[in-house]
Coordinates of N, CA, C and O in Angstrom, one line a residue:
X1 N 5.3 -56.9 -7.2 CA 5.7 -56.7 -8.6 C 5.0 -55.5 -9.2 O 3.8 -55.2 -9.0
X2 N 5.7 -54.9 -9.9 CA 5.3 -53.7 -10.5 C 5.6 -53.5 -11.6 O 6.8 -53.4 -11.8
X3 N 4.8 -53.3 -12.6 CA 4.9 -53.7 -14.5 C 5.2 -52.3 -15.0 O 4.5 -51.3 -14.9
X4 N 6.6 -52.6 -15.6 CA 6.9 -50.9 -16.0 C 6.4 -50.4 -16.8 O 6.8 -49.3 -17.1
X5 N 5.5 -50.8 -17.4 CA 4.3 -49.6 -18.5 C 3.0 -49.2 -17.4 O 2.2 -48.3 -17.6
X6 N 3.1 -50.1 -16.1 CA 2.0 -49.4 -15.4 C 2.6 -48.2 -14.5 O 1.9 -47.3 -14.0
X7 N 4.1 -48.3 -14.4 CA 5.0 -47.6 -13.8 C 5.4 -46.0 -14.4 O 5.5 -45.0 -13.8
X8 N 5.6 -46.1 -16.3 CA 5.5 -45.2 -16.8 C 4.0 -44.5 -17.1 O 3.9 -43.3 -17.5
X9 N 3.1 -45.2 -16.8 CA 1.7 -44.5 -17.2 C 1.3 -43.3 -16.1 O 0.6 -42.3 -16.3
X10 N 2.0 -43.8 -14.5 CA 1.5 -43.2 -13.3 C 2.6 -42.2 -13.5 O 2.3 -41.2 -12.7
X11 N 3.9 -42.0 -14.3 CA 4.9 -41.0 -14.3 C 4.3 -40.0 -15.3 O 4.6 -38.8 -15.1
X12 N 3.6 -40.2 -16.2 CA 2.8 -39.4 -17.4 C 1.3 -38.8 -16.3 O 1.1 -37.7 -16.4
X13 N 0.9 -39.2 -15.7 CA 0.3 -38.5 -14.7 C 0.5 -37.5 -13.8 O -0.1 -36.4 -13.7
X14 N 1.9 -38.1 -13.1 CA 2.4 -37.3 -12.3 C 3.4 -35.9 -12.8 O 3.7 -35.0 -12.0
X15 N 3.7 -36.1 -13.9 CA 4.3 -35.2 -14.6 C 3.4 -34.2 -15.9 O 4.0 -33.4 -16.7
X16 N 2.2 -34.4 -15.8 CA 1.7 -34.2 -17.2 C 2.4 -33.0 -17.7 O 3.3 -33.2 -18.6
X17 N 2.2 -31.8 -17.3 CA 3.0 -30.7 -17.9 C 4.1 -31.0 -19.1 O 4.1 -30.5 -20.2
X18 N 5.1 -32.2 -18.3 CA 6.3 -32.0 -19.6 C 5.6 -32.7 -20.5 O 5.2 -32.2 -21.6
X19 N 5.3 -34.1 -20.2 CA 4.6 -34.7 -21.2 C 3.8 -33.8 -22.5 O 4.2 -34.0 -23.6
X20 N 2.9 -33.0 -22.2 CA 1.7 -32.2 -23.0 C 2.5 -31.2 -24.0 O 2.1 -30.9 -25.1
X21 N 3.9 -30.8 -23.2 CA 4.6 -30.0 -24.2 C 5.5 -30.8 -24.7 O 6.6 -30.2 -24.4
X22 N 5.8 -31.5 -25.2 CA 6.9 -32.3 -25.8 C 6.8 -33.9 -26.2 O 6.4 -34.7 -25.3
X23 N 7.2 -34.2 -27.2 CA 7.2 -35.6 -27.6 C 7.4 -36.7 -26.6 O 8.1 -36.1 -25.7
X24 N 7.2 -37.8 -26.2 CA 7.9 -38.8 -25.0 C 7.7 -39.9 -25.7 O 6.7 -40.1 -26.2
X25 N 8.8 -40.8 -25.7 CA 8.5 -41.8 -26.6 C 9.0 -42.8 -25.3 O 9.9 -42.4 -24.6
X26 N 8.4 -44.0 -25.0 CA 8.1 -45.0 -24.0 C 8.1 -46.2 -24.6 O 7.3 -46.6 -25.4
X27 N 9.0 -46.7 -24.2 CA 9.5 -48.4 -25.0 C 9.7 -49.5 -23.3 O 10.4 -49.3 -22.3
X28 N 9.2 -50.3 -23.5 CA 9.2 -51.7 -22.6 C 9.1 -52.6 -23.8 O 8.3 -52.8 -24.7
X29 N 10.4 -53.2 -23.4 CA 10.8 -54.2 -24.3 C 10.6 -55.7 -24.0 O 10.9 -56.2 -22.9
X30 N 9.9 -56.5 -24.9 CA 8.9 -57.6 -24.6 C 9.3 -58.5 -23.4 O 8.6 -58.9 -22.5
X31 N 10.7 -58.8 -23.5 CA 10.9 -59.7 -22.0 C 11.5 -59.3 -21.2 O 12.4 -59.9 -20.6
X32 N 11.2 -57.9 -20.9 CA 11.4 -57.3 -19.9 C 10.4 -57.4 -18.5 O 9.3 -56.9 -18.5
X33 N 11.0 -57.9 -17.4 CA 10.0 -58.4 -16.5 C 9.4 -57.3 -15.6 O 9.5 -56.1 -15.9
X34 N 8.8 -57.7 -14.7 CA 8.2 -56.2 -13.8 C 9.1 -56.5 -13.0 O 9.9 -57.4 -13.0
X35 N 8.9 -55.2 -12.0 CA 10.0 -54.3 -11.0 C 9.4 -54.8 -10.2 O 8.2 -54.6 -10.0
X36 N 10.6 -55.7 -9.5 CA 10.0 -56.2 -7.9 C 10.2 -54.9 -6.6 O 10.8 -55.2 -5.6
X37 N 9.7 -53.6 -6.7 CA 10.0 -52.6 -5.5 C 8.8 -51.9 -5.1 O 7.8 -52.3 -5.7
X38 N 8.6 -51.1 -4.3 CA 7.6 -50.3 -3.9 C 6.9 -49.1 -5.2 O 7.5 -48.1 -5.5
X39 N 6.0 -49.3 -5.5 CA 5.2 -48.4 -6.7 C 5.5 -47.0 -6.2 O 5.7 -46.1 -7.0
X40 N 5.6 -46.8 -5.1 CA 5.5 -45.0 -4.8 C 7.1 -44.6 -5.0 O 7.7 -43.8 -5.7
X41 N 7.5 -45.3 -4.3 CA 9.6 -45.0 -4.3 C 10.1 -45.3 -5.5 O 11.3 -45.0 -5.7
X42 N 9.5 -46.1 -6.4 CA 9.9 -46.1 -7.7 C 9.0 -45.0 -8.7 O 9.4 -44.8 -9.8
X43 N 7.8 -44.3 -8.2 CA 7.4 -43.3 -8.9 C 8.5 -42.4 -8.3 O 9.4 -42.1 -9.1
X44 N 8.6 -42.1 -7.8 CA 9.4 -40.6 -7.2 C 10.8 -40.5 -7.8 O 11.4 -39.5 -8.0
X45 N 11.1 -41.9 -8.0 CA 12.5 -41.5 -8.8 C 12.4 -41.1 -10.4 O 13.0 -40.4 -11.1
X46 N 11.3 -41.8 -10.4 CA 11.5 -40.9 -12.2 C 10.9 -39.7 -12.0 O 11.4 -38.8 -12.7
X47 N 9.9 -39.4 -11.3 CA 9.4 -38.1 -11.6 C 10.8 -36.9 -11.2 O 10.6 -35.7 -11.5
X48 N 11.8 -37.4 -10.5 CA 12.9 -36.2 -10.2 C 13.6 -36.5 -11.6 O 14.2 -35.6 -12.2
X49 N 13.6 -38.0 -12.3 CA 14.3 -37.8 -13.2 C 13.9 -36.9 -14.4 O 14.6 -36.0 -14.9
X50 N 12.7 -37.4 -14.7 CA 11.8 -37.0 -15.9 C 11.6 -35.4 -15.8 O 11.6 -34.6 -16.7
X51 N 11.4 -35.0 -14.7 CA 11.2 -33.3 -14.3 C 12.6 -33.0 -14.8 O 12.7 -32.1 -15.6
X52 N 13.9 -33.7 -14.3 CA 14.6 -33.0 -14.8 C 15.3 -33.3 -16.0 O 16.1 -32.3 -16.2
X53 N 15.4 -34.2 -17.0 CA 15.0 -33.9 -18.7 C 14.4 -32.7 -18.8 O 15.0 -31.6 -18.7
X54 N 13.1 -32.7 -19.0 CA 12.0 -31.5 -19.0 C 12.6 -30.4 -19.0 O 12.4 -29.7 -19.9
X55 N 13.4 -30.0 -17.9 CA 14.2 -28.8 -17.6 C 15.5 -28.7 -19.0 O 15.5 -28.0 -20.1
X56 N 16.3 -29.4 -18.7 CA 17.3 -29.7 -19.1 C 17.2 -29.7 -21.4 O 18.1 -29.2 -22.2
X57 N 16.1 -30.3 -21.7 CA 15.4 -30.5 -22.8 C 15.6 -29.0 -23.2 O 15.4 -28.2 -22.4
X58 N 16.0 -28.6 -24.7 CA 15.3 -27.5 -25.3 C 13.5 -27.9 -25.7 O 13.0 -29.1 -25.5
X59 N 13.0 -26.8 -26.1 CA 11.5 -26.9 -26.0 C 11.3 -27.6 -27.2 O 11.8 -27.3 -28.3
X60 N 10.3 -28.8 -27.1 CA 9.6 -29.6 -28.6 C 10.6 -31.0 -28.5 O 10.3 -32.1 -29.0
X61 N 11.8 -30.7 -27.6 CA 12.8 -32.1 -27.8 C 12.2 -33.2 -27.1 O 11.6 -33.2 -26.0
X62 N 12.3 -34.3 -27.9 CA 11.8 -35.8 -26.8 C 12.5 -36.4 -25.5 O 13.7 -36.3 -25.4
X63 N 11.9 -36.7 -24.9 CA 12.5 -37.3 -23.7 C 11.8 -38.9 -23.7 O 10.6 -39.3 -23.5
X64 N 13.0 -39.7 -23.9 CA 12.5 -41.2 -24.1 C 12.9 -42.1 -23.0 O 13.9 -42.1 -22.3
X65 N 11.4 -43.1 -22.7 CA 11.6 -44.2 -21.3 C 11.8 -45.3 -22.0 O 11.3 -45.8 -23.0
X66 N 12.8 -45.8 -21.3 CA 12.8 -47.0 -21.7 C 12.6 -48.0 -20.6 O 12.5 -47.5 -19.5
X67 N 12.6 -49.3 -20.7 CA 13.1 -50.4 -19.7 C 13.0 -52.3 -20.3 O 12.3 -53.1 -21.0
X68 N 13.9 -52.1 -19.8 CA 14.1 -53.9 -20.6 C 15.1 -54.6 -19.9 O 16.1 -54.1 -19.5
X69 N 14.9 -55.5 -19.8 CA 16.4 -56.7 -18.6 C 17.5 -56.2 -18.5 O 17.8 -55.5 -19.5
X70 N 18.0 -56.2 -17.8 CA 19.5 -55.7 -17.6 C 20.1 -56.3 -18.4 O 20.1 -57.5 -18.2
X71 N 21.0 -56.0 -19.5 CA 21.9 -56.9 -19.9 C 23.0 -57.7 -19.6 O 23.7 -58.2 -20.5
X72 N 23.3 -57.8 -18.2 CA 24.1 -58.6 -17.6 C 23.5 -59.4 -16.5 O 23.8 -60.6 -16.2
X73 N 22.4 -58.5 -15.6 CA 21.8 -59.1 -14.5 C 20.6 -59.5 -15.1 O 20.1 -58.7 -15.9
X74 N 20.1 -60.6 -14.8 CA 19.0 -61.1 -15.1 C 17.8 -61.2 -13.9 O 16.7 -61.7 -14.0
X75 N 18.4 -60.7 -12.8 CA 17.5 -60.3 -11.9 C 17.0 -59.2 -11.2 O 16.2 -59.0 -10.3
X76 N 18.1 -57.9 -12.6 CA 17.6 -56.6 -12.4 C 17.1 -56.2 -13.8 O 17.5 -56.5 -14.9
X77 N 15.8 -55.2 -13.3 CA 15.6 -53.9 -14.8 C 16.6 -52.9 -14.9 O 17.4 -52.5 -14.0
X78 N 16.4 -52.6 -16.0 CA 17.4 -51.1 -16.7 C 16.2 -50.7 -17.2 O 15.5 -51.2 -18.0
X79 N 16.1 -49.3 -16.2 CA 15.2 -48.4 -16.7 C 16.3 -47.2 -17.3 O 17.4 -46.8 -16.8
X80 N 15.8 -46.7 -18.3 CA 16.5 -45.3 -18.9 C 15.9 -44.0 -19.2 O 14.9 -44.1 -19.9
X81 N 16.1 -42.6 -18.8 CA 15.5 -41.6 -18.8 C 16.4 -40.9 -19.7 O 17.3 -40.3 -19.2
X82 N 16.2 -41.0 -21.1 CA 17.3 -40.0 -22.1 C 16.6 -38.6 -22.3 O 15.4 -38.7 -22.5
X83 N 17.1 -37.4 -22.4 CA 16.8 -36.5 -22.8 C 17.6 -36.0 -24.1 O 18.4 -36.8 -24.5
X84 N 17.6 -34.9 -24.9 CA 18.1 -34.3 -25.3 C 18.7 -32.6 -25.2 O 18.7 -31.6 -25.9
X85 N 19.0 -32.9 -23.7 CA 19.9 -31.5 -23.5 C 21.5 -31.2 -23.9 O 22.4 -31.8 -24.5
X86 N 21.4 -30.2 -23.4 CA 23.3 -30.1 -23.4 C 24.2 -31.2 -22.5 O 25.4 -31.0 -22.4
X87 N 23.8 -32.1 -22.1 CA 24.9 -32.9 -21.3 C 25.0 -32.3 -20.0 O 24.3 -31.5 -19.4
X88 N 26.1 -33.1 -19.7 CA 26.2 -32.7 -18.2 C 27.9 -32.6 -18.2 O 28.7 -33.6 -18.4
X89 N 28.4 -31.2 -17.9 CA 30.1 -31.3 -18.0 C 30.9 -32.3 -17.2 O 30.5 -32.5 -16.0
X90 N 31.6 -32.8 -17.5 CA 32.5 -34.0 -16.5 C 32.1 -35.0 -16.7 O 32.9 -36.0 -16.8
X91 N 30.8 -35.2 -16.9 CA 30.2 -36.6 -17.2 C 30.5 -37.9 -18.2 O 30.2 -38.0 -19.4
X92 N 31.1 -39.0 -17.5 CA 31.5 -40.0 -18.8 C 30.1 -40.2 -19.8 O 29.0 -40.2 -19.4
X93 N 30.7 -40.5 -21.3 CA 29.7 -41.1 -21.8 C 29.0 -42.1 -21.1 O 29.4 -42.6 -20.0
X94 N 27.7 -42.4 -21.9 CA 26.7 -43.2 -21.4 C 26.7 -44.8 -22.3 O 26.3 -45.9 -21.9
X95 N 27.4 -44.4 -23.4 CA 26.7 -46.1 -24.2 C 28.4 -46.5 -24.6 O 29.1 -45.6 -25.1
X96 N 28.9 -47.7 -24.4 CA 28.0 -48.7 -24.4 C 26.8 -49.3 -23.5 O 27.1 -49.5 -22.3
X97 N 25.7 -49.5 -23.8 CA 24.8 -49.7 -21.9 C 25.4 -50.0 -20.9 O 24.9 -49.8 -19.8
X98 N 26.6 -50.6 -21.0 CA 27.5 -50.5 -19.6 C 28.2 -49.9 -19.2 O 28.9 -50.1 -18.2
X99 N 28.4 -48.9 -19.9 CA 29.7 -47.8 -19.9 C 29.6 -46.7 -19.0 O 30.2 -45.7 -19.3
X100 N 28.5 -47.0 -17.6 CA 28.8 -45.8 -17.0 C 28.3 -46.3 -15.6 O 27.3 -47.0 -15.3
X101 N 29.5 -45.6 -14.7 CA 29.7 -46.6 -13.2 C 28.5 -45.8 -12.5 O 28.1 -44.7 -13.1
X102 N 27.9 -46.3 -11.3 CA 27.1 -45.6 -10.4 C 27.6 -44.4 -9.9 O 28.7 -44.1 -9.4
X103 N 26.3 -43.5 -10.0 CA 26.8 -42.0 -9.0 C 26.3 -42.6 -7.6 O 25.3 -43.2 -7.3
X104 N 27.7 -42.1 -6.8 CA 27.6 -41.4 -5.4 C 27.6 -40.2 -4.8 O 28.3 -39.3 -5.2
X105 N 26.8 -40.1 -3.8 CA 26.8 -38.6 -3.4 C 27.9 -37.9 -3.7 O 29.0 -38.5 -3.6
X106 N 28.0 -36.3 -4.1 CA 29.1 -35.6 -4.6 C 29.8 -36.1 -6.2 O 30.9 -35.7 -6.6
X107 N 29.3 -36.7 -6.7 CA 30.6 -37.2 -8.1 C 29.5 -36.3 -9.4 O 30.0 -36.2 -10.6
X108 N 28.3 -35.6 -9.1 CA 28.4 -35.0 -10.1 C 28.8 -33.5 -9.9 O 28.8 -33.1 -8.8
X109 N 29.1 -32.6 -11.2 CA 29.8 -31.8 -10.9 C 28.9 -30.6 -10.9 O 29.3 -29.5 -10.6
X110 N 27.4 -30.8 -11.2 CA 26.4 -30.4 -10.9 C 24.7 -31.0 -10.8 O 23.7 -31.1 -11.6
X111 N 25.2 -31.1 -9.3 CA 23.9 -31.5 -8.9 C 23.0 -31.4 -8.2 O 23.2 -30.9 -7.1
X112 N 21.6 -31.7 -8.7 CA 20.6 -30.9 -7.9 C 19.7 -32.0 -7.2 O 19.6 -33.2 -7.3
X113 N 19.2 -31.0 -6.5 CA 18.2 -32.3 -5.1 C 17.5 -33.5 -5.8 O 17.2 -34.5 -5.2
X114 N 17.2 -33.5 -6.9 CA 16.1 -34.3 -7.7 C 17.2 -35.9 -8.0 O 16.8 -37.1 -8.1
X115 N 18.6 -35.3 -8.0 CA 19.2 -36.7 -8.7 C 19.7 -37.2 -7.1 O 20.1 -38.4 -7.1
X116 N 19.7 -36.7 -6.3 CA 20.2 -36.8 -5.2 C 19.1 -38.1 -4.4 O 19.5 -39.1 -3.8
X117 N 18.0 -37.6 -4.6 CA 17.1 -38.0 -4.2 C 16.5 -39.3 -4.9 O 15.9 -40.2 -4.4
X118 N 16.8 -39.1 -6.2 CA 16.7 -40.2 -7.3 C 17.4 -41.1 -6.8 O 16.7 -42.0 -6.4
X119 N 18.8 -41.1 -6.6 CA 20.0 -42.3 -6.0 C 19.5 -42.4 -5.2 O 19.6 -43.7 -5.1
X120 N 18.6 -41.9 -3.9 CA 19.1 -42.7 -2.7 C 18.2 -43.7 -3.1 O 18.4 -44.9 -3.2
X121 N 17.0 -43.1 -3.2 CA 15.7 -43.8 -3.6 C 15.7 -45.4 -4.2 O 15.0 -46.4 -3.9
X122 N 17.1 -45.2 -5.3 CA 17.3 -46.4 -5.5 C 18.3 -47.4 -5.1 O 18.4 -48.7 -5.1
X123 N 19.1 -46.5 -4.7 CA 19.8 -47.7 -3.5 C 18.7 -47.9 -2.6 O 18.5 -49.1 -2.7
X124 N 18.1 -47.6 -2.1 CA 16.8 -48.1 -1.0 C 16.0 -49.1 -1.5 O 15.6 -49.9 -0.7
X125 N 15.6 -49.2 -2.8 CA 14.9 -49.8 -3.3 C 15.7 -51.3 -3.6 O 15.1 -52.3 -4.0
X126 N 17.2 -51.1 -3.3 CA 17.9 -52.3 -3.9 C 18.4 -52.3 -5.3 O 19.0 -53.3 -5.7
X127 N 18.4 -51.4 -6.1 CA 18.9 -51.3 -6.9 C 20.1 -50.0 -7.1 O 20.9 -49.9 -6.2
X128 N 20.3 -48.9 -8.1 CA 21.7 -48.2 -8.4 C 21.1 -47.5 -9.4 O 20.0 -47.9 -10.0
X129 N 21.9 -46.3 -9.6 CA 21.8 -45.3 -10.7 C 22.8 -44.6 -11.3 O 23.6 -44.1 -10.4
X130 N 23.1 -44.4 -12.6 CA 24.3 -43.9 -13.3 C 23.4 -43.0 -14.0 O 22.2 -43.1 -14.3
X131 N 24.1 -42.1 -14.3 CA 23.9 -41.3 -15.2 C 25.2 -40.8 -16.4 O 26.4 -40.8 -16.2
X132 N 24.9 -40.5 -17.3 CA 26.3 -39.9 -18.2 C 25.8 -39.6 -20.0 O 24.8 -39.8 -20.6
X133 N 26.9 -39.0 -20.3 CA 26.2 -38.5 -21.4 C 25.9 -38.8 -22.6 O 26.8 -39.6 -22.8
X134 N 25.2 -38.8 -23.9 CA 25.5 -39.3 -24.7 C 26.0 -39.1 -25.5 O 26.2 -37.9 -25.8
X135 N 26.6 -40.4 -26.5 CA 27.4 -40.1 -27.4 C 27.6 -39.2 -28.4 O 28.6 -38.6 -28.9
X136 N 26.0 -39.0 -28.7 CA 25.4 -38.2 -29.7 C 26.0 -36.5 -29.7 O 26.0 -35.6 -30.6
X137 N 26.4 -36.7 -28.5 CA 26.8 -35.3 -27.8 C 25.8 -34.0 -27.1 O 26.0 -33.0 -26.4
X138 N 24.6 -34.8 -27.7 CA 23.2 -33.8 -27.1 C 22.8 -35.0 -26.1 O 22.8 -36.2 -26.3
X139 N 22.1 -34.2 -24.6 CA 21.5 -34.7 -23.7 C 22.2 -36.2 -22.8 O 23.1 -36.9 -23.1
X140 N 21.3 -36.3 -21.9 CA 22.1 -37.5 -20.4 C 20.9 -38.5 -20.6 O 19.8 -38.4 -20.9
X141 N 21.8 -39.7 -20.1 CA 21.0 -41.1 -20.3 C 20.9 -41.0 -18.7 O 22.0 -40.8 -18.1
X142 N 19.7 -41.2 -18.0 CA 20.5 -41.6 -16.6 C 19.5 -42.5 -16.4 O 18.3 -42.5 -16.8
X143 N 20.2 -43.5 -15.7 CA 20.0 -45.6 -16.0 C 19.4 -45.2 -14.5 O 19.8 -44.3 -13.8
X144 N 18.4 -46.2 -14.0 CA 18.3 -46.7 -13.0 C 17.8 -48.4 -13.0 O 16.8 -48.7 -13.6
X145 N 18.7 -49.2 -12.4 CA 18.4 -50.6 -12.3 C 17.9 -50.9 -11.1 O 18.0 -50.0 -10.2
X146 N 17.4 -51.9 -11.1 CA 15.9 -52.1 -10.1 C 16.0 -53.6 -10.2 O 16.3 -54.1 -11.3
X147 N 15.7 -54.3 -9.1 CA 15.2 -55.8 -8.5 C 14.0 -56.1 -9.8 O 13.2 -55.4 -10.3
X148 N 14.3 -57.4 -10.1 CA 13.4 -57.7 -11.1 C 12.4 -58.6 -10.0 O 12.8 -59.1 -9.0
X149 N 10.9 -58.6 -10.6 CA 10.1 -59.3 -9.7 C 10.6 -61.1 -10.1 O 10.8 -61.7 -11.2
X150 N 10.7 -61.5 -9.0 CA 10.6 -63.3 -9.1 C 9.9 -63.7 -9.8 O 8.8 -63.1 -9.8
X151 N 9.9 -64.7 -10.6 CA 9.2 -65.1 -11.4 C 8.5 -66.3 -10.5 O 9.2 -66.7 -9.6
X152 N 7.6 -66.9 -10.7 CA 6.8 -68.0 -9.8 C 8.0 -69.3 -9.5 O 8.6 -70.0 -10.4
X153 N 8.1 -69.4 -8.0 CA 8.7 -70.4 -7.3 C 10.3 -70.3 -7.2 O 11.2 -71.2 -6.9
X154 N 10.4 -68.4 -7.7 CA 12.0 -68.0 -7.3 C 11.6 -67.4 -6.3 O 10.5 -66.9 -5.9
X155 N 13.1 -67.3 -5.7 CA 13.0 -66.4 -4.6 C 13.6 -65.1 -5.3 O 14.3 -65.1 -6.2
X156 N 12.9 -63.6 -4.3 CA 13.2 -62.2 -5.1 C 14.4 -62.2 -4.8 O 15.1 -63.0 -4.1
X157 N 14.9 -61.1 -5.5 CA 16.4 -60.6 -5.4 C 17.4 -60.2 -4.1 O 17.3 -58.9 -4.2
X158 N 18.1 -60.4 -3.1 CA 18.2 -59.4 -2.5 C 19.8 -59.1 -2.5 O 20.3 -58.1 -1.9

């Protein structure tokens, strides 16, 4: 089990740079459980995600984490990496929170090793990743859902 405020604290580590230049606002919402997956393969996906916000971000814009129950699965997290860039062309919107199907290799229309690497990571991990844009019309939500840890005398997810 892995508690996603201890999960975003080691991504604020591992990324300090964007962090130090720009706002980050980090929300774990109260009954949101911990991440039943490996701490390092779940660091590495955000830091490809969060590096690329960072990029993607004009300078001083926030890039906000989120994570809280899945709203349909109750045995996965919904983690969220929003930025406020230009979007991503082709990209379906992102909200309603379900409004946006999993990327597979090739479906975006520009992509780079970081998101590539992001998906596999979390299919490996047992969970999926979407990305798409937001409504707002500035910047990409990209969701990653993750195995929620068992709670005492369940069995984990598989």
């Amino acid at each position: 089990p892995t508690p996603p405020g201890d999960l975003f604290r080691a991504i604020r580590e591992s990324v300090a740079p964007a962090f130090d230049s720009r706002p980050v606002a980090v929300r774990v919402e109260p009954d949101c459980p911990d991440a039943f997956v490996d701490p390092s393969l779940a660091l590495e996906i955000f830091v490809n995600l969060v590096e690329n916000a960072h990029r993607a971000s004009p300078p001083g814009a926030p890039i906000e984490l989120v994570a809280r129950r899945h709203p349909i699965d109750a045995k996965q997290i919904r983690f969220e990496v929003i930025d406020e860039g230009p979007g991503i062309a082709g990209l379906p919107l992102a909200d309603p929170p379900n409004g946006v199907a999993p990327i597979e290799a090739g479906d975006l229309p520009r992509r780079g090793l970081g998101l590539e690497i992001a998906r596999s990571l979390a299919t490996a991990s047992g969970g999926s990743m979407s990305i798409g844009n937001r409504q707002s019309g500035r910047g990409t939500v990209a969701r990653v859902d993750l195995p929620a840890a068992p709670l005492p005398g369940e069995e984990p997810a598989t």
